Short mmCIF file of C-alpha atoms and ligand atoms in Angstrom, two decimals:
data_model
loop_
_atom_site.label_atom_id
_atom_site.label_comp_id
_atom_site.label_asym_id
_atom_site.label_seq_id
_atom_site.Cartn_x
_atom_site.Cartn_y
_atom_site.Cartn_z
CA UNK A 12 132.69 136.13 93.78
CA UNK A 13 132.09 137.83 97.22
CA UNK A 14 129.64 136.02 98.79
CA UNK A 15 126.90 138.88 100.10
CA UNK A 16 126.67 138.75 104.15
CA UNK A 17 123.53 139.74 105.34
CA UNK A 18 124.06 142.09 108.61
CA UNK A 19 120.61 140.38 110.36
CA UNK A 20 119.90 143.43 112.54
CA UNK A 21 116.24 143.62 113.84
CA UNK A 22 115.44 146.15 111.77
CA UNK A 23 116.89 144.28 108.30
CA UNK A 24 114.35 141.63 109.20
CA UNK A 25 111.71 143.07 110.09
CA UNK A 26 112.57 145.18 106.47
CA UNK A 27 112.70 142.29 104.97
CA UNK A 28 109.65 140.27 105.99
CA UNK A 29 108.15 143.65 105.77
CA UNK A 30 106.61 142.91 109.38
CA UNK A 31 105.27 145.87 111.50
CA UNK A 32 108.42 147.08 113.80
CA UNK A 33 107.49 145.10 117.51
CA UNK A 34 108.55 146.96 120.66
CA UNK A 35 110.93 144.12 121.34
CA UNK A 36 111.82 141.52 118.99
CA UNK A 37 111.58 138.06 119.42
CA UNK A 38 111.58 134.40 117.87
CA UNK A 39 109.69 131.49 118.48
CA UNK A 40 112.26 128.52 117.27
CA UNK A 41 110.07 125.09 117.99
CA UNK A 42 112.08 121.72 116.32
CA UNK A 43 111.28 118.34 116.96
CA UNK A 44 113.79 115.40 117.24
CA UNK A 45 112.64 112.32 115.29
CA UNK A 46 113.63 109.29 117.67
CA UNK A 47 113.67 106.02 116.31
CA UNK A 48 115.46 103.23 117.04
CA UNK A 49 115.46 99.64 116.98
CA UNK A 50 115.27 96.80 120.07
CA UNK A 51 116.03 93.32 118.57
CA UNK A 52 116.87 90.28 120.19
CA UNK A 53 118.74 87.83 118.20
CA UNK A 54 120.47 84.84 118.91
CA UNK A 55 124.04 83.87 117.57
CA UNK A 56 125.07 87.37 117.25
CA UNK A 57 128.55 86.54 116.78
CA UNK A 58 127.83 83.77 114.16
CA UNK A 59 129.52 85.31 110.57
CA UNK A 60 126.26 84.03 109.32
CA UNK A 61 124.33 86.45 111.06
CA UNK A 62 124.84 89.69 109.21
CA UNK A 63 122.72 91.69 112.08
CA UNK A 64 125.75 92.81 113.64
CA UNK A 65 127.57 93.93 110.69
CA UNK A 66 124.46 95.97 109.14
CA UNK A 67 124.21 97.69 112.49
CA UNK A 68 127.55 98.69 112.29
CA UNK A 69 127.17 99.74 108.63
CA UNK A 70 129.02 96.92 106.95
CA UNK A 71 127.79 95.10 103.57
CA UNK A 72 130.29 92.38 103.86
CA UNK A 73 131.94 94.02 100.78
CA UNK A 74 133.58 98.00 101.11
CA UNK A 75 135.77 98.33 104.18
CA UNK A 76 134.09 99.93 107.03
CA UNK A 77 135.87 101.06 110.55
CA UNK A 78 134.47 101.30 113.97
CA UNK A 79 135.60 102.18 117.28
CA UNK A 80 134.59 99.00 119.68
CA UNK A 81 134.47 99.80 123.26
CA UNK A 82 134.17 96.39 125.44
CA UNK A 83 134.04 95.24 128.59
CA UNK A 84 137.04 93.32 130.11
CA UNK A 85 135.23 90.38 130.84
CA UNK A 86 133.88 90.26 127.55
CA UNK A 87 137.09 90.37 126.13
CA UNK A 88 138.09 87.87 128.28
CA UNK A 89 135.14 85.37 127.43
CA UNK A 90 134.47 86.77 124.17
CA UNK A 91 137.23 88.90 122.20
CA UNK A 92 138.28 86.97 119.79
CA UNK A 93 135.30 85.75 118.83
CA UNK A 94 134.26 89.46 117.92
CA UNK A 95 137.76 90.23 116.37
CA UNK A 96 136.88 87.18 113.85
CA UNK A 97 133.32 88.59 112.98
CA UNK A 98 134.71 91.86 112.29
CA UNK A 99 136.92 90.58 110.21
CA UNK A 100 134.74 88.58 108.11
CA UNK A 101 132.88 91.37 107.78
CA UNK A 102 135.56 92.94 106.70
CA UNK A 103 135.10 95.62 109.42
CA UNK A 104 138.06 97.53 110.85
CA UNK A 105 138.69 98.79 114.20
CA UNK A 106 139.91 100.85 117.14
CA UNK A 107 139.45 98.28 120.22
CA UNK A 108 139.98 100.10 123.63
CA UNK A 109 139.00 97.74 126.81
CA UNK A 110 137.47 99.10 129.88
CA UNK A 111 137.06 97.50 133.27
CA UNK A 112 133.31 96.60 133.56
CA UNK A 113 133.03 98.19 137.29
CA UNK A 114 131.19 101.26 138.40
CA UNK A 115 134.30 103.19 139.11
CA UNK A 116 134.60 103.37 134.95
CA UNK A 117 131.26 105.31 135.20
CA UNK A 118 133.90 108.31 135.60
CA UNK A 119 134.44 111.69 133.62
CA UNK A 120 138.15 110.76 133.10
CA UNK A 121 136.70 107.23 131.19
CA UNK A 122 135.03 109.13 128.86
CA UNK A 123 137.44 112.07 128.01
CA UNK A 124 139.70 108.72 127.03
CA UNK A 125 137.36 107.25 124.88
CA UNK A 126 136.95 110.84 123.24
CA UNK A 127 140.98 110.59 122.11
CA UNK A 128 140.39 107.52 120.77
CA UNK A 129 137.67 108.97 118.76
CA UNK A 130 139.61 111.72 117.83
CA UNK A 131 143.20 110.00 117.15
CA UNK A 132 141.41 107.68 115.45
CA UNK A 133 139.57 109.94 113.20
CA UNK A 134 136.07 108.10 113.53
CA UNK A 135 134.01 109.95 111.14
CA UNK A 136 130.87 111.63 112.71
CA UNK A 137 128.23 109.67 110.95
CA UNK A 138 129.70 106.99 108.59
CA UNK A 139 131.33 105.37 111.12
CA UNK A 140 130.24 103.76 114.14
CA UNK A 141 131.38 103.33 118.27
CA UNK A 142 129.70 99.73 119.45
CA UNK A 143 129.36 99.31 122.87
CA UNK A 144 129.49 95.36 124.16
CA UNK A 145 129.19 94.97 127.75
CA UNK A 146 127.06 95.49 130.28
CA UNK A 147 125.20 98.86 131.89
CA UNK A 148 128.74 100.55 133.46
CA UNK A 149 130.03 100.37 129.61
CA UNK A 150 126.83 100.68 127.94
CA UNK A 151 126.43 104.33 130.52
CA UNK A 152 129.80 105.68 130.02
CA UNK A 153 129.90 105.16 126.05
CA UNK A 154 126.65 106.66 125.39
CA UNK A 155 127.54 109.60 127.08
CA UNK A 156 130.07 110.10 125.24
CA UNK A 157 128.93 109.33 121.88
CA UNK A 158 125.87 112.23 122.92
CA UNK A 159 128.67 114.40 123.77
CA UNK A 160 131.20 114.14 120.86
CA UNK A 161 130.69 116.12 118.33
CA UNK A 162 127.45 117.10 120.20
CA UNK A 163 126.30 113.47 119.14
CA UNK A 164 127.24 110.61 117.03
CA UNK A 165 125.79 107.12 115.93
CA UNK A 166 126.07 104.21 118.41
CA UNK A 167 125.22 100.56 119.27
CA UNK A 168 124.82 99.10 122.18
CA UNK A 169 125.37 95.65 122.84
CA UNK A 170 124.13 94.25 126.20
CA UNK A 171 126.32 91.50 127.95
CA UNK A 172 124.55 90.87 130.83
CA UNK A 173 120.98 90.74 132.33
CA UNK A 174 120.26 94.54 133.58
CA UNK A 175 121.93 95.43 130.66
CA UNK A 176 119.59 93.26 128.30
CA UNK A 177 116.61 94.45 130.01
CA UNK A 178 116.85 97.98 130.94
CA UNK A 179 120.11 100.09 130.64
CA UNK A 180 120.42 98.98 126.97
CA UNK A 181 117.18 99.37 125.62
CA UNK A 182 116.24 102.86 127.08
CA UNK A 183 117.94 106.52 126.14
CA UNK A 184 119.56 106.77 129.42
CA UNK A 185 123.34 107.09 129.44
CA UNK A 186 125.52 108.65 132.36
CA UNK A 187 128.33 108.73 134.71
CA UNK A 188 128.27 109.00 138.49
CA UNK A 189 130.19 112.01 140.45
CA UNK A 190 131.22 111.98 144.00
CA UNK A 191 128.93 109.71 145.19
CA UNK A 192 125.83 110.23 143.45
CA UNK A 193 124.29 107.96 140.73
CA UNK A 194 123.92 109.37 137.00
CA UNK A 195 125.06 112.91 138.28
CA UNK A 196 126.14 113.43 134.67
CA UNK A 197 124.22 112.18 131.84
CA UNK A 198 122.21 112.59 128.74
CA UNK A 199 119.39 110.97 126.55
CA UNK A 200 120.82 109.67 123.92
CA UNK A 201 119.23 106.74 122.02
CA UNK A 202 121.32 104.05 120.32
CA UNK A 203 121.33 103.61 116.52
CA UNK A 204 120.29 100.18 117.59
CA UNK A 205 120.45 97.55 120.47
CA UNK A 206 121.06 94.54 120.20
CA UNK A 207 120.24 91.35 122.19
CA UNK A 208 121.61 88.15 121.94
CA UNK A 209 120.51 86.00 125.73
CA UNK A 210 123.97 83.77 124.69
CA UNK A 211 125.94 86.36 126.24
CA UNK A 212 123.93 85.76 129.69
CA UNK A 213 125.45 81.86 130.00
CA UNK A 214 128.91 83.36 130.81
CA UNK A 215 127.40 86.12 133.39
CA UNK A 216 127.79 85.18 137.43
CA UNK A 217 125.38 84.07 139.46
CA UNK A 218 125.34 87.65 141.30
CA UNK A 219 124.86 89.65 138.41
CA UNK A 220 121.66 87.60 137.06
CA UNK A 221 120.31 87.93 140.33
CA UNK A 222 121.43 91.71 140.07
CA UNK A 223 119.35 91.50 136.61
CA UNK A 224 116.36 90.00 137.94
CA UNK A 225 115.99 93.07 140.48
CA UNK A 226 115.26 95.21 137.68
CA UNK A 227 112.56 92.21 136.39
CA UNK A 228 111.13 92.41 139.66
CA UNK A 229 110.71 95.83 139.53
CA UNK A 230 108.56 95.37 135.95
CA UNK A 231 106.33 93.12 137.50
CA UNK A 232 105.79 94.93 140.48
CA UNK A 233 105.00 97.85 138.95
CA UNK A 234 103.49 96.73 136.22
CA UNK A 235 103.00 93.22 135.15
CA UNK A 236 101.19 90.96 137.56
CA UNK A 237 101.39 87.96 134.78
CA UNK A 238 105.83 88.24 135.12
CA UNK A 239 105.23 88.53 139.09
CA UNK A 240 103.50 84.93 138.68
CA UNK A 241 105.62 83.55 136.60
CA UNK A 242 108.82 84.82 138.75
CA UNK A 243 106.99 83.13 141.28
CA UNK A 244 107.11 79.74 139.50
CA UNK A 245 110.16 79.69 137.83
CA UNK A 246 112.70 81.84 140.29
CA UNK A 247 114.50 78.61 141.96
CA UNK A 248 115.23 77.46 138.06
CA UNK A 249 116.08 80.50 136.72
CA UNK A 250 120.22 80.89 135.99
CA UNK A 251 122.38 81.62 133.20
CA UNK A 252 121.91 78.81 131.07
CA UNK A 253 117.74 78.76 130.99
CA UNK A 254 117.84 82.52 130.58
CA UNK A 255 120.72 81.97 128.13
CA UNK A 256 118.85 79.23 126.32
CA UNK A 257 115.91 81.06 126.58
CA UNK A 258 114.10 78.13 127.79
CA UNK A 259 110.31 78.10 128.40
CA UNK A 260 110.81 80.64 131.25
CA UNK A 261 113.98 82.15 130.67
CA UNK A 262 112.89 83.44 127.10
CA UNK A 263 109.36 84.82 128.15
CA UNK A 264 110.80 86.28 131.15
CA UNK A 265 113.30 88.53 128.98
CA UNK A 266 110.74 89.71 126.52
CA UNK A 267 108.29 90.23 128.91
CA UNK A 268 110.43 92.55 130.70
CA UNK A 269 112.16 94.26 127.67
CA UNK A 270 107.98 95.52 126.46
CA UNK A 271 106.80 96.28 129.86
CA UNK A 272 109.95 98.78 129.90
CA UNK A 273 109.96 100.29 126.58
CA UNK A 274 106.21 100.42 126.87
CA UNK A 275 107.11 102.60 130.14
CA UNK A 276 109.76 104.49 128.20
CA UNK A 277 108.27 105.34 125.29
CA UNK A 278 105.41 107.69 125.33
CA UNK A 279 107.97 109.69 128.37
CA UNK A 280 111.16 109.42 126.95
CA UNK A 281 112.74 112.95 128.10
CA UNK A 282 110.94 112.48 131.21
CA UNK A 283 108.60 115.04 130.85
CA UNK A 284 106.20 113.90 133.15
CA UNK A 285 108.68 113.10 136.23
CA UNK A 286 105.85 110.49 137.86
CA UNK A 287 107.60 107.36 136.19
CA UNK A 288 106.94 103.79 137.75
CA UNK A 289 109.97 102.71 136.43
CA UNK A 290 111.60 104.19 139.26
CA UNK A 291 110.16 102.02 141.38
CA UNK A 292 113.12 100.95 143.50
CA UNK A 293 115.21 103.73 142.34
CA UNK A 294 113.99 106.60 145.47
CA UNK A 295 116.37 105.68 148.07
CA UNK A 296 118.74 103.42 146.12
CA UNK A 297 120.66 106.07 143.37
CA UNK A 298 121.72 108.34 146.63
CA UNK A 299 123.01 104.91 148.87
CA UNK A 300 124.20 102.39 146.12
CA UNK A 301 127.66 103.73 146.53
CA UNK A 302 127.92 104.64 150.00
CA UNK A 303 128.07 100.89 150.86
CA UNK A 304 131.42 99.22 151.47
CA UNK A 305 131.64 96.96 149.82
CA UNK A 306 129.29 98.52 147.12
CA UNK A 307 126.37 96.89 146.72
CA UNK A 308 125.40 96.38 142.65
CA UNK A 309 122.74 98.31 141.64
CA UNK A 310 120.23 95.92 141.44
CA UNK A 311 120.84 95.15 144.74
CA UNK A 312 120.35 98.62 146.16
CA UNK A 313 116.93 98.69 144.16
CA UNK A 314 116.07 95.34 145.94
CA UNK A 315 116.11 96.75 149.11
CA UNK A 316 114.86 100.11 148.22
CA UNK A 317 111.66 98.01 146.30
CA UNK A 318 111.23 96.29 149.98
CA UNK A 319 111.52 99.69 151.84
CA UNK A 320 108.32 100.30 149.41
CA UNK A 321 106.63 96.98 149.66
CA UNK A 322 106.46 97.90 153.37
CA UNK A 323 105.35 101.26 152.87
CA UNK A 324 102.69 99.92 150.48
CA UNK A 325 101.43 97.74 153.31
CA UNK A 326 101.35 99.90 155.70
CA UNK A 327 99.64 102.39 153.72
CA UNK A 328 96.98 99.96 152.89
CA UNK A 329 98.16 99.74 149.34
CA UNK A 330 99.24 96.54 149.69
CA UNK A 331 97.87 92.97 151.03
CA UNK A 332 99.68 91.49 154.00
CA UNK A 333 99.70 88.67 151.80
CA UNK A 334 100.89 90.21 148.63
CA UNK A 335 103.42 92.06 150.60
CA UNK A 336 104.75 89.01 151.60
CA UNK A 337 104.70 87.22 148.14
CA UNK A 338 107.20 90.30 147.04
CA UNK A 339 109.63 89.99 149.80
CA UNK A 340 109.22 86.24 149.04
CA UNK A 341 109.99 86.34 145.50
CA UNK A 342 113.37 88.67 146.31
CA UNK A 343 114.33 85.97 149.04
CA UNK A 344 114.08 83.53 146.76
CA UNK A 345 115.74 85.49 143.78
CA UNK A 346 118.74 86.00 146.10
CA UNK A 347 118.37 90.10 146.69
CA UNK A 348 118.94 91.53 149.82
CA UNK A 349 115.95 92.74 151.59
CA UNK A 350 118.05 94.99 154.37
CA UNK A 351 121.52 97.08 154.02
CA UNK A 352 123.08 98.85 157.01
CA UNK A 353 123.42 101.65 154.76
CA UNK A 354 119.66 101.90 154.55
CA UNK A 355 119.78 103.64 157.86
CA UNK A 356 116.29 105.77 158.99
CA UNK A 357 118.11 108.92 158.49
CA UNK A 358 119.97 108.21 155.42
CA UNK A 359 117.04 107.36 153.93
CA UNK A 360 115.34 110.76 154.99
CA UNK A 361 118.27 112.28 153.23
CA UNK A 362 118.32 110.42 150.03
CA UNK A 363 114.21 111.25 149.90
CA UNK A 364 115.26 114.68 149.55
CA UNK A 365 117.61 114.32 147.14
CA UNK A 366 115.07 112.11 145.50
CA UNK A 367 112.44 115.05 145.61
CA UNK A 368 114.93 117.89 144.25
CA UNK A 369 115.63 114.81 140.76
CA UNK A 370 111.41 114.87 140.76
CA UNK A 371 111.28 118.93 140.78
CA UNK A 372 109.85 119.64 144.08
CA UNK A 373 107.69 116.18 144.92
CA UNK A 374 108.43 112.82 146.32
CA UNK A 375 106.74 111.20 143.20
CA UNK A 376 107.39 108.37 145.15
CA UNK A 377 105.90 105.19 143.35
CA UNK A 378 104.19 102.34 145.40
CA UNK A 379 102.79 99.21 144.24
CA UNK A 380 98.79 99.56 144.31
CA UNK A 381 98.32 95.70 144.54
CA UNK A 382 100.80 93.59 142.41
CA UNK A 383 101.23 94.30 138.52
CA UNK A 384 100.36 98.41 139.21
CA UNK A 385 101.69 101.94 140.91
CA UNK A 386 100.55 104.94 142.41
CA UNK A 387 102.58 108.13 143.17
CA UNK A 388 103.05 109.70 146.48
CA UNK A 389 104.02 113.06 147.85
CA UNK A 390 103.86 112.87 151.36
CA UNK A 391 105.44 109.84 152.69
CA UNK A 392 106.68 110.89 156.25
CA UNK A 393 110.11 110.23 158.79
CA UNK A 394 107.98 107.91 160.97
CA UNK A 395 106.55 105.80 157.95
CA UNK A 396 110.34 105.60 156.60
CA UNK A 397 111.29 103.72 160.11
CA UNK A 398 107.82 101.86 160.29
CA UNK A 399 109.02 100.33 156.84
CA UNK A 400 112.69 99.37 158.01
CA UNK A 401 111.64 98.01 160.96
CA UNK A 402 108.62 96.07 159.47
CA UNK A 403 111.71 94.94 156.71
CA UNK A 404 114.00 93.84 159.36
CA UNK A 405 111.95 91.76 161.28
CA UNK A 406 110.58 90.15 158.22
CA UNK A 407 114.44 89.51 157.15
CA UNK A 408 115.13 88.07 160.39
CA UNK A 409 112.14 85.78 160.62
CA UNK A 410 113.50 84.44 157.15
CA UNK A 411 117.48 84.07 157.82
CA UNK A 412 115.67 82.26 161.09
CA UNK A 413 113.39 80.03 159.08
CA UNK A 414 116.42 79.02 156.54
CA UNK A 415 118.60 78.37 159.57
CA UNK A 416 115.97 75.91 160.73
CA UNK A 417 115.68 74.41 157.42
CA UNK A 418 119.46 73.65 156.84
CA UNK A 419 118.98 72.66 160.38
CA UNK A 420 116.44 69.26 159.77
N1 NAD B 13 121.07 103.71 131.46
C1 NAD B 13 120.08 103.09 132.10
O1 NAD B 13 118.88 103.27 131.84
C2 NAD B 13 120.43 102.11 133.18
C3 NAD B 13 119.44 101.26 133.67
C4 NAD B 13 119.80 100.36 134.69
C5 NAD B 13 121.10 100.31 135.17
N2 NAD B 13 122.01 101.18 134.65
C6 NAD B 13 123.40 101.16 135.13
O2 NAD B 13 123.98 99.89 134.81
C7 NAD B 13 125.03 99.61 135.75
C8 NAD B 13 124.90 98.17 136.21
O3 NAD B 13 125.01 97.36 135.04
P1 NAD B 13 125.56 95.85 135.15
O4 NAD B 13 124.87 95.17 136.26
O5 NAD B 13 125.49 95.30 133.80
O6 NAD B 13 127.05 96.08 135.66
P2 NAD B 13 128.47 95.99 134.92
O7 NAD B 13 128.45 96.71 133.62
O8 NAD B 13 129.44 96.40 135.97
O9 NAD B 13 128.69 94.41 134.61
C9 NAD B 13 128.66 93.51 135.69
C10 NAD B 13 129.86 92.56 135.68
O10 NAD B 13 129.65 91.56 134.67
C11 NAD B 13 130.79 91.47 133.81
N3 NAD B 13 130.25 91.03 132.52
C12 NAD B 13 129.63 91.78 131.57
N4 NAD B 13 129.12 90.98 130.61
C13 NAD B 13 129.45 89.69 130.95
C14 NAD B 13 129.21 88.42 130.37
N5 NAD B 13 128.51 88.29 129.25
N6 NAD B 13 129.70 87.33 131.01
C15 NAD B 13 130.42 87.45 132.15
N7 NAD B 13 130.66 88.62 132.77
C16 NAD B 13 130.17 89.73 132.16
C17 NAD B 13 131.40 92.84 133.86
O11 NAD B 13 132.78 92.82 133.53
C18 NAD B 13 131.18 93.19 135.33
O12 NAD B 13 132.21 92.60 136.12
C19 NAD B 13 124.89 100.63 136.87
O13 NAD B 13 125.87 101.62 136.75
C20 NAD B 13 123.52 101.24 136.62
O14 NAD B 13 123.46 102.59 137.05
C21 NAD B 13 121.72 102.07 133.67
O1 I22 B 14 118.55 102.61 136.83
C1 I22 B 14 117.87 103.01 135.89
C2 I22 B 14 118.33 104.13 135.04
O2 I22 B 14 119.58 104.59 135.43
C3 I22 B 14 116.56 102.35 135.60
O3 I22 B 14 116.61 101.01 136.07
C4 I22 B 14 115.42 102.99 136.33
O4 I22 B 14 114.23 102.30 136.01
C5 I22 B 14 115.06 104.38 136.04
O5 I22 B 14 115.54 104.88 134.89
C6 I22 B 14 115.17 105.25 137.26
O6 I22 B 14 114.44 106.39 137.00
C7 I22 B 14 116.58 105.65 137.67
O7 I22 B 14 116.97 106.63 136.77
P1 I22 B 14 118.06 107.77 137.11
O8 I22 B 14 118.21 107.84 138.60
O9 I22 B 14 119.30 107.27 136.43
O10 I22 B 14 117.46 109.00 136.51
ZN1 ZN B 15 117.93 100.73 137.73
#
């Protein structure tokens, strides 16, 4: 039986819906997109006991399942076979491709890979599922390209290390840099689910927690006063193992962090509304993270972006002299940088432009208003940019002299 086409012509459908004729015709289409998706932090994630992995990545334990599991190389290192064991008692096959946890796999040519895997493999475009295990360079480059394939299948993400437990794995955000700008390419593009387990965090450097606790800072700066005072207490005890153990601090200090940012994220997922506090730190930084040599990590470029803005914050009033000081303390202490020869007066002019043409047209620029809150700015100026460096520098100095003194006695 021929199947009737129906030629929709203008005419045939206005005809048909018997609607007057319109001078020009044109649709309305309005859609919404259901997001939902689920944070959880669980420990002894790769225990065959725990089935939370093996739901997520649509196993029962009983049918055969497949996925393709992209993971860091470190991860693999540390953790590989452990993960090739819980697969297979949960009777879950796989595709495993490893990929250097570094930012120069936040690259195009990374993800048109992983999209021959997905197509060689024949990973089909709901059932089964790509799982991401590493931390924010593999969590980026595989949710891009999940969004993209097929215009958008399922993943997982599962977060290896601290920035990756507590901001690029629990947000929508996925991308890849170009040239050298941060995120040039991306999308928003949720994960099925993410899942946390703070084990993973015993095995992560020294570096990288304090990379972590940059984006923690940034929470409590912005938002929660309570984290900023407990930062304060805890920072000289704070390492892998208590954050791994989730000891009295370690555990509150995740959690705390993980709501204050998806109670950020959430009612502004798409970005809509383009004044976000959450990019506190991230004016300056996305535009000179990779022009250092040797690159700086990211959550080091946000540190001294966040005390380019502490200083503004003072000197706008916005901020105490003593609170001001109590931020560039608690960075200090949480081994940040506070000052980057890249962070030159007139490369940070030139990264505030490139900042206002990602905010459509305004600086949007977010200062602390007192400790735990943010306003936005439009109209921070050349002279207040060098004001702030050179209130930084001297501040930096005074405490490399103070700890020289100290090692000194
Ligand atoms: N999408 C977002 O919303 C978002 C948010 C913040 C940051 N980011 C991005 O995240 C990236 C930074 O993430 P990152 O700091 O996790 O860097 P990363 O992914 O490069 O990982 C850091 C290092 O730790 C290693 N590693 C990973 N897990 C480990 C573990 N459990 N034990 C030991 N070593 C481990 C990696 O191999 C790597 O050498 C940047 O590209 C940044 O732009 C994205
Ligand atoms: O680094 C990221 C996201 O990439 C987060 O830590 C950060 O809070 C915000 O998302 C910033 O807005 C930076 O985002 P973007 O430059 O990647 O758009
Ligand atoms: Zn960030």
């Amino acid at each position: 039986m021929s199947i009737p086409t129906v030629n929709p012509t203008p005419t045939s459908i206005t005809a048909a819906f018997d609607l007057p004729k319109p001078p020009g015709v044109s649709w309305r289409v309005r859609s919404q997109q259901v997001v939902d998706y689920e944070v959880s932090m669980t420990r002894g994630l790769l225990s065959t006991s725990n089935s939370t992995f093996a739901h997520a990545c649509g196993a029962d334990g009983k049918r055969r399942t497949r996925c393709l599991v992209v993971v860091d190389d470190a991860v693999e290192q540390l953790y590989g076979e452990r993960l090739r064991a819980y697969f297979s008692a949960w009777r879950i096959a796989h595709n495993w491709r490893v990929v250097p946890g570094d930012e120069n796999t936040k690259q195009l040519d990374t993800a048109l890979g992983l999209v021959d895997d997905m197509s060689s493999m024949g990973i089909l475009r709901r059932a089964e599922k790509i799982v991401a295990i590493g931390g924010g360079v593999v969590l980026d480059v595989v949710g891009m390209t999940a969004s993209l394939y097929r215009r958008g299948v399922p993943y997982i993400r599962v977060p290896t290390t601290l920035i990756g437990q507590v901001d690029a794995g629990i947000g929508v955000k996925t991308g890849i840099n170009h040239g050298q700008h941060k995120n040039r390419l991306g999308t928003y593009c949720a994960p099925e689910t993410a899942l946390i387990d703070p084990e993973f965090l015993r095995t992560v450097d020294r570096r990288h927690i304090n990379n972590g606790l940059a984006e923690i800072i940034k929470m409590a700066l912005i938002k929660d006063s309570q984290l900023f005072d407990l930062l304060e207490a805890t920072v000289a005890s704070i390492d892998p193992e208590t954050l791994a153990d989730c000891g009295p601090a370690g555990g509150e200090i995740l959690s705390r962090s993980i709501a204050g940012m998806l109670d950020e994220l959430e009612p502004n997922l798409w970005e809509k509304v383009l004044e976000r506090a959450v990019d506190y730190g991230h004016t300056f930084s996305p535009s000179l993270e990779l022009r250092a040599d040797p690159p700086l990590l990211h959550g080091e470029a946000v540190a001294v972006d966040m005390a380019i803005c502490v200083a503004l914050a003072r000197n706008r009033g916005l901020l105490s002299e003593q609170d001001a000081d109590r931020a560039l303390t608690l960075m200090n202490a949480a081994g940040l940088p506070l000052t980057h020869p890249v962070f030159t007066a007139e490369l940070l002019e030139r990264a505030l432009e490139d900042a206002v043409k990602h905010r459509d047209g305004y600086q949007r620029m977010p200062l602390t208003a007192g400790i735990g809150s943010a306003v936005f700015v439009n109209d921070i100026t050349a002279d207040e940019l060098q004001a702030a460096l050179s209130f930084v520098a001297h501040r930096d100095h005074r405490a490399a002299d103070s700890d020289v003194l100290e090692s000194a006695r």
